Amino acid sequence: MANTEAHAEVHTEAHAEAHPEGQQHPLGIYIKIWALLFVLSACSYLVDYVGLQGYLRWFLILLFMLMKAGLIVAVFMHMMWERLALLYAIAVPPILVMVFVFLMTHEADNTFSLRGLFFGAGP
Amino acid sequence: MTQAEATNTGAALAPPEGLGGVVADWSSDQRAFKKVPWGKAMMWIFLLSDTFIFSIFLLSYMTVRMSTTVPWPYPSDIFALSFGGEPIPLILIAIMTFILITSSGTMVLAVNYGYRSDRVRTMIYLLITALFGATFVGMQAFEWTKLIVDEGVRPWSNPFGAPQFGSVFFMITGFHGFHVSVGVLFLFIIARKVWRGEFDTGKRGFFTSRKGNYETVEIMGLYWHFVDLVWVFIFALFYLW
């Protein structure tokens, strides 16, 4: 009986070693993404340093922001190697925040025009 | 014994991939997040809830900024710093951004060396990450001091423009700084565990009474990268916008 147990233990250990659950990837990809994040950060800082304004500024800020966020989640947080069940469970709910953003832009516009009307400070 | 071997066929079946895999995982009447330790799944779910908290902060910031009739202060000038010459716009925040990204890189190295069971390198990179994090918090303290003491920014008023600027600034950067501080604390705790070899010997933790392993370093890494991720959004939407 004791012999069987010992055998089973050895078996599970060997099994665990053969299929590690952790994420193991070559260092190269991390270094490349790290460098890319530096470049993207520098780019987004340059947007301010150069002094771009208006839609171009907003577009570039959002572009660099989303690229950086995507790289961090996909590579540094290993999401691109996880199963889709986890990816969808985590990545889909934040997209719904966009509905909230839509609602609040209209709410804020309304407040702004009301303030203009009653305070006489608006356009 | 023979019977046990005959029934143990679970490992041989590879779960399906793609969209069919999502359906299969969720409808399997087993754990939904396969090939992921429970701690990692729970950390992801915590990070999702944290995402909502920061989303709400940024949303309220958007709302007050859009609805104020007073001009919004220009962060580029407020966070400028001069090193003896012309003030460089937003330079302090840029340096903080680079520090946080550097710390994310060292964290990734720590996770990687952890899975290679390279105890010493894992500990060293965890400590470097913690030091970068502490530097970040230190610079934030400097920034807050400068704004509160020198410029007279308060949550209800400031000399630059819309009074909401102060409350939004203190709330968002304060909550993020708190996250970084907690992260530094946890980094030191995990680094101590690695140093004592507790993930190699399977010593039970003082808090959970469970045996830790190097997956703990990766879970710690998830939190740390999330802190960096949130800063990416704060940097873009609050400082650059």
Coordinates of C-alpha atoms in Angstrom, one line a residue:
Chain A
M1 CA 0.0 0.0 0.0
A2 CA 2.8 2.4 1.0
N3 CA 4.7 1.4 -2.0
T4 CA 1.7 2.2 -4.3
E5 CA 1.4 5.7 -2.7
A6 CA 5.1 6.4 -3.2
H7 CA 4.8 5.3 -6.8
A8 CA 1.8 7.6 -7.3
E9 CA 3.6 10.5 -5.8
V10 CA 6.6 10.0 -8.1
H11 CA 4.2 9.8 -11.0
T12 CA 2.5 13.1 -10.2
E13 CA 5.8 14.8 -9.7
A14 CA 7.1 13.7 -13.1
H15 CA 3.8 14.8 -14.6
A16 CA 4.0 18.2 -13.1
E17 CA 7.5 18.6 -14.4
A18 CA 6.6 17.5 -17.9
H19 CA 3.7 20.0 -18.1
P20 CA 4.6 23.2 -16.2
E21 CA 1.6 25.5 -15.8
G22 CA 3.7 28.6 -15.7
Q23 CA 4.5 30.9 -18.6
Q24 CA 8.0 30.3 -19.9
H25 CA 9.2 32.2 -23.0
P26 CA 12.5 33.3 -24.4
L27 CA 14.0 36.5 -23.0
G28 CA 14.3 38.0 -26.5
I29 CA 10.7 38.8 -26.9
Y30 CA 10.5 40.6 -23.6
I31 CA 13.6 42.7 -24.4
K32 CA 12.1 43.7 -27.8
I33 CA 8.7 44.6 -26.3
W34 CA 10.5 46.5 -23.5
A35 CA 12.5 48.6 -26.1
L36 CA 9.3 49.2 -28.1
L37 CA 7.5 50.5 -24.9
F38 CA 10.4 52.9 -24.4
V39 CA 10.1 54.1 -28.0
L40 CA 6.3 54.5 -27.7
S41 CA 6.6 56.4 -24.4
A42 CA 9.2 58.7 -26.0
C43 CA 6.8 59.3 -28.9
S44 CA 3.8 60.2 -26.7
Y45 CA 6.1 62.6 -24.7
L46 CA 7.2 64.1 -28.0
V47 CA 3.6 64.8 -28.9
D48 CA 3.6 67.2 -25.9
Y49 CA 7.1 68.5 -26.4
V50 CA 6.6 69.4 -30.0
G51 CA 3.3 71.1 -29.0
L52 CA 0.8 69.4 -31.3
Q53 CA -2.7 70.5 -30.7
G54 CA -6.2 69.6 -31.7
Y55 CA -7.4 66.3 -33.2
L56 CA -3.9 65.2 -34.3
R57 CA -2.7 65.5 -30.7
W58 CA -5.7 63.5 -29.3
F59 CA -5.4 60.9 -32.0
L60 CA -1.7 60.4 -31.4
I61 CA -2.1 60.3 -27.6
L62 CA -4.8 57.7 -27.8
L63 CA -2.9 55.7 -30.4
F64 CA 0.3 55.4 -28.4
M65 CA -1.7 54.8 -25.2
L66 CA -3.6 51.9 -26.7
M67 CA -0.5 50.4 -28.3
K68 CA 1.4 50.5 -25.0
A69 CA -1.6 49.1 -23.1
G70 CA -2.0 46.3 -25.6
L71 CA 1.7 45.3 -25.5
I72 CA 1.8 45.3 -21.7
V73 CA -1.3 43.1 -21.4
A74 CA -0.4 40.8 -24.3
V75 CA 3.3 40.1 -23.7
F76 CA 4.2 41.3 -20.2
M77 CA 1.1 39.9 -18.6
H78 CA 1.2 36.8 -20.9
M79 CA -2.4 37.3 -22.2
M80 CA -1.5 36.2 -25.7
W81 CA -0.5 32.8 -24.5
E82 CA -3.5 32.3 -22.2
R83 CA -6.6 30.4 -23.2
L84 CA -9.3 32.5 -24.9
A85 CA -11.7 31.7 -22.0
L86 CA -9.6 33.8 -19.7
L87 CA -8.9 36.5 -22.3
Y88 CA -12.6 37.1 -23.0
A89 CA -13.6 37.0 -19.3
I90 CA -11.1 39.8 -18.6
A91 CA -10.9 41.9 -21.8
V92 CA -14.6 42.1 -22.7
P93 CA -16.1 43.7 -19.6
P94 CA -13.9 46.9 -19.8
I95 CA -15.1 47.4 -23.3
L96 CA -18.6 48.0 -21.8
V97 CA -17.1 51.0 -20.0
M98 CA -17.3 52.7 -23.4
V99 CA -21.1 52.8 -23.0
F100 CA -20.5 54.7 -19.7
V101 CA -18.2 57.1 -21.5
F102 CA -20.8 57.7 -24.2
L103 CA -23.5 58.4 -21.5
M104 CA -21.2 60.8 -19.6
T105 CA -20.1 62.8 -22.6
H106 CA -23.8 63.7 -23.2
E107 CA -24.3 64.3 -19.5
A108 CA -21.3 66.6 -19.4
D109 CA -22.3 68.5 -22.6
N110 CA -25.7 69.0 -21.1
T111 CA -24.3 70.4 -17.8
F112 CA -21.9 72.6 -19.8
S113 CA -24.7 74.2 -21.8
L114 CA -26.9 74.6 -18.7
R115 CA -24.0 76.4 -17.0
G116 CA -23.6 78.6 -20.0
L117 CA -27.3 79.4 -19.9
F118 CA -27.6 80.2 -16.2
F119 CA -24.1 81.5 -15.2
G120 CA -23.7 83.4 -18.5
A121 CA -20.0 82.4 -18.6
G122 CA -20.3 79.9 -21.4
P123 CA -20.2 80.5 -25.2
Chain B
M1 CA -3.2 0.2 -9.6
T2 CA -4.0 -1.0 -13.1
Q3 CA -7.5 0.3 -12.8
A4 CA -6.3 3.7 -11.7
E5 CA -4.0 3.9 -14.7
A6 CA -6.8 2.9 -17.1
T7 CA -9.2 5.6 -15.9
N8 CA -6.6 8.3 -15.8
T9 CA -7.0 9.5 -19.4
G10 CA -7.8 13.1 -18.7
A11 CA -4.3 14.4 -19.4
A12 CA -4.3 12.8 -22.9
L13 CA -7.2 14.9 -24.1
A14 CA -6.1 18.3 -25.3
P15 CA -8.8 21.0 -24.8
P16 CA -10.1 22.5 -28.0
E17 CA -8.8 25.9 -29.2
G18 CA -10.4 29.0 -30.6
L19 CA -14.0 30.0 -30.0
G20 CA -15.1 26.4 -29.6
G21 CA -12.5 26.3 -26.8
V22 CA -14.2 29.2 -25.0
V23 CA -17.5 27.4 -25.1
A24 CA -15.9 24.1 -24.0
D25 CA -14.0 25.7 -21.1
W26 CA -17.0 27.6 -19.8
S27 CA -19.5 24.7 -20.2
S28 CA -17.1 21.9 -19.0
D29 CA -18.7 21.7 -15.6
Q30 CA -15.2 22.0 -14.2
R31 CA -13.0 25.0 -13.6
A32 CA -13.5 27.5 -16.4
F33 CA -9.9 28.9 -16.5
K34 CA -7.9 25.9 -17.5
K35 CA -4.1 25.8 -17.5
V36 CA -4.1 28.7 -15.1
P37 CA -3.4 28.4 -11.4
W38 CA -6.3 29.6 -9.2
G39 CA -4.2 32.4 -7.8
K40 CA -3.6 33.8 -11.3
A41 CA -7.2 33.7 -12.2
M42 CA -8.1 35.4 -9.0
M43 CA -5.5 38.1 -9.5
W44 CA -6.9 38.7 -13.0
I45 CA -10.4 39.1 -11.6
F46 CA -9.1 41.5 -8.9
L47 CA -7.4 43.5 -11.6
L48 CA -10.6 43.6 -13.6
S49 CA -12.4 45.1 -10.6
D50 CA -9.5 47.5 -10.2
T51 CA -9.9 48.5 -13.8
F52 CA -13.4 49.5 -13.1
I53 CA -12.3 51.7 -10.2
F54 CA -9.8 53.5 -12.2
S55 CA -12.2 53.7 -15.2
I56 CA -14.7 55.5 -12.9
F57 CA -12.0 57.9 -11.7
L58 CA -11.0 58.8 -15.3
L59 CA -14.7 59.0 -16.3
S60 CA -15.5 61.5 -13.5
Y61 CA -12.4 63.4 -14.6
M62 CA -13.7 63.5 -18.2
T63 CA -17.1 64.7 -17.0
V64 CA -15.9 67.5 -14.8
R65 CA -13.4 68.7 -17.4
M66 CA -16.0 68.7 -20.2
S67 CA -18.6 70.4 -18.1
T68 CA -16.6 73.2 -16.5
T69 CA -16.9 76.7 -17.9
V70 CA -13.5 77.8 -16.5
P71 CA -10.5 76.9 -18.7
W72 CA -8.7 73.7 -17.6
P73 CA -5.1 74.2 -16.4
Y74 CA -2.5 73.2 -18.9
P75 CA -0.6 70.2 -17.3
S76 CA 2.4 70.7 -19.7
D77 CA 3.3 74.0 -18.0
I78 CA 2.3 73.0 -14.4
F79 CA 4.5 69.9 -14.4
A80 CA 7.5 71.6 -16.2
L81 CA 10.8 71.5 -14.4
S82 CA 13.9 73.6 -15.1
F83 CA 17.4 72.2 -14.5
G84 CA 19.1 75.6 -14.3
G85 CA 17.9 76.7 -17.7
E86 CA 14.6 76.9 -19.6
P87 CA 11.8 74.9 -18.0
I88 CA 11.3 71.6 -19.9
P89 CA 7.6 70.8 -20.2
L90 CA 6.2 67.8 -18.4
I91 CA 9.8 66.4 -17.9
L92 CA 9.1 65.1 -14.3
I93 CA 6.1 63.0 -15.5
A94 CA 8.1 61.8 -18.5
I95 CA 10.9 60.6 -16.2
M96 CA 8.3 58.9 -13.9
T97 CA 6.9 57.1 -17.0
F98 CA 10.2 55.8 -18.0
I99 CA 11.0 54.6 -14.5
L100 CA 7.8 52.7 -14.3
I101 CA 8.4 51.1 -17.7
T102 CA 11.9 50.1 -16.7
S103 CA 10.5 48.5 -13.5
S104 CA 8.0 46.6 -15.6
G105 CA 10.9 45.2 -17.7
T106 CA 12.9 44.1 -14.6
M107 CA 9.7 42.5 -13.2
V108 CA 9.4 40.4 -16.4
L109 CA 13.0 39.3 -16.0
A110 CA 12.3 38.3 -12.4
V111 CA 9.3 36.2 -13.5
N112 CA 11.4 34.6 -16.2
Y113 CA 14.3 33.7 -13.9
G114 CA 11.8 32.5 -11.3
Y115 CA 10.5 29.8 -13.7
R116 CA 14.1 28.9 -14.4
S117 CA 14.5 28.4 -10.6
D118 CA 17.3 30.9 -10.7
R119 CA 16.8 32.0 -7.1
V120 CA 19.4 34.7 -6.8
R121 CA 18.6 36.5 -10.1
T122 CA 14.9 36.4 -9.3
M123 CA 15.5 38.1 -6.0
I124 CA 17.9 40.7 -7.4
Y125 CA 15.4 41.7 -10.2
L126 CA 12.5 41.8 -7.7
L127 CA 14.5 44.1 -5.5
I128 CA 15.5 46.3 -8.5
T129 CA 11.8 46.5 -9.4
A130 CA 10.9 47.5 -5.9
L131 CA 13.6 50.2 -5.8
F132 CA 12.3 51.6 -9.1
G133 CA 8.8 51.6 -7.7
A134 CA 10.0 53.4 -4.5
T135 CA 11.7 55.9 -6.7
F136 CA 8.5 56.5 -8.5
V137 CA 6.6 57.1 -5.3
G138 CA 9.4 59.4 -4.1
M139 CA 9.1 61.5 -7.3
Q140 CA 5.4 61.6 -6.8
A141 CA 5.8 62.9 -3.3
F142 CA 8.1 65.6 -4.7
E143 CA 5.5 66.5 -7.3
W144 CA 2.7 66.7 -4.6
T145 CA 4.9 68.8 -2.3
K146 CA 5.7 71.2 -5.2
L147 CA 2.1 71.6 -6.1
I148 CA 0.7 71.9 -2.5
V149 CA 3.5 74.0 -0.9
D150 CA 4.9 76.1 -3.8
E151 CA 1.9 76.4 -6.1
G152 CA -0.9 76.3 -3.5
V153 CA -3.0 73.7 -5.3
R154 CA -5.8 72.4 -3.1
P155 CA -8.6 69.9 -3.8
W156 CA -11.1 72.8 -4.0
S157 CA -9.0 75.5 -5.7
N158 CA -5.8 76.2 -7.6
P159 CA -4.2 79.3 -9.2
F160 CA -4.2 77.9 -12.7
G161 CA -7.9 77.6 -13.6
A162 CA -10.8 75.2 -13.1
P163 CA -11.0 74.3 -9.4
Q164 CA -11.8 70.7 -10.2
F165 CA -8.2 70.2 -11.4
G166 CA -7.0 69.8 -7.8
S167 CA -9.5 67.2 -6.6
V168 CA -9.1 65.1 -9.8
F169 CA -5.3 65.3 -9.6
F170 CA -5.1 64.3 -5.9
M171 CA -7.7 61.6 -6.3
I172 CA -6.3 59.9 -9.4
T173 CA -2.5 60.2 -8.8
G174 CA -3.0 59.5 -5.1
F175 CA -4.9 56.3 -5.7
H176 CA -2.3 55.2 -8.3
G177 CA 0.5 56.1 -5.9
F178 CA -1.1 54.0 -3.2
H179 CA -1.2 51.1 -5.6
V180 CA 2.5 51.5 -6.4
S181 CA 3.3 51.7 -2.6
V182 CA 1.4 48.5 -1.9
G183 CA 3.1 46.9 -4.9
V184 CA 6.6 47.9 -3.5
L185 CA 5.6 46.3 -0.1
F186 CA 4.5 43.1 -1.8
L187 CA 7.6 43.0 -4.0
F188 CA 9.8 43.1 -0.8
I189 CA 7.7 40.3 0.8
I190 CA 8.0 38.1 -2.3
A191 CA 11.7 38.9 -2.7
R192 CA 12.2 37.8 1.0
K193 CA 10.4 34.6 0.2
V194 CA 12.6 34.0 -2.8
W195 CA 15.7 34.8 -0.8
R196 CA 14.8 32.3 1.9
G197 CA 14.1 29.7 -0.8
E198 CA 10.5 29.2 0.3
F199 CA 9.3 28.5 -3.2
D200 CA 11.9 25.7 -3.6
T201 CA 11.3 24.0 -0.2
G202 CA 7.5 24.5 -0.4
K203 CA 7.4 26.2 3.0
R204 CA 3.9 27.2 3.9
G205 CA 3.1 31.0 3.9
F206 CA 2.4 32.8 7.1
F207 CA -0.8 34.3 5.7
T208 CA -2.4 31.7 3.5
S209 CA -0.8 28.5 5.0
R210 CA -0.3 27.3 1.5
K211 CA 2.8 26.1 -0.2
G212 CA 4.1 28.8 -2.6
N213 CA 5.9 28.3 -5.8
Y214 CA 7.4 30.5 -8.5
E215 CA 3.9 31.1 -10.0
T216 CA 3.5 33.5 -7.1
V217 CA 6.2 35.7 -8.7
E218 CA 4.3 35.8 -11.9
I219 CA 1.1 36.7 -10.1
M220 CA 3.0 39.5 -8.3
G221 CA 4.2 40.5 -11.8
L222 CA 0.6 40.7 -13.0
Y223 CA -0.2 43.3 -10.3
W224 CA 2.9 45.2 -11.0
H225 CA 2.3 45.4 -14.8
F226 CA -1.3 46.5 -14.0
V227 CA 0.1 49.4 -12.0
D228 CA 2.2 50.4 -15.1
L229 CA -0.8 49.9 -17.3
V230 CA -2.9 52.3 -15.3
W231 CA -0.1 54.8 -15.4
V232 CA -0.2 54.6 -19.2
F233 CA -3.8 55.7 -19.1
I234 CA -3.3 58.4 -16.5
F235 CA -0.2 59.7 -18.4
A236 CA -2.2 59.9 -21.7
L237 CA -5.6 61.1 -20.4
F238 CA -4.6 63.4 -17.5
Y239 CA -1.1 64.7 -18.3
L240 CA -1.0 64.8 -22.1
W241 CA -4.7 65.5 -23.0

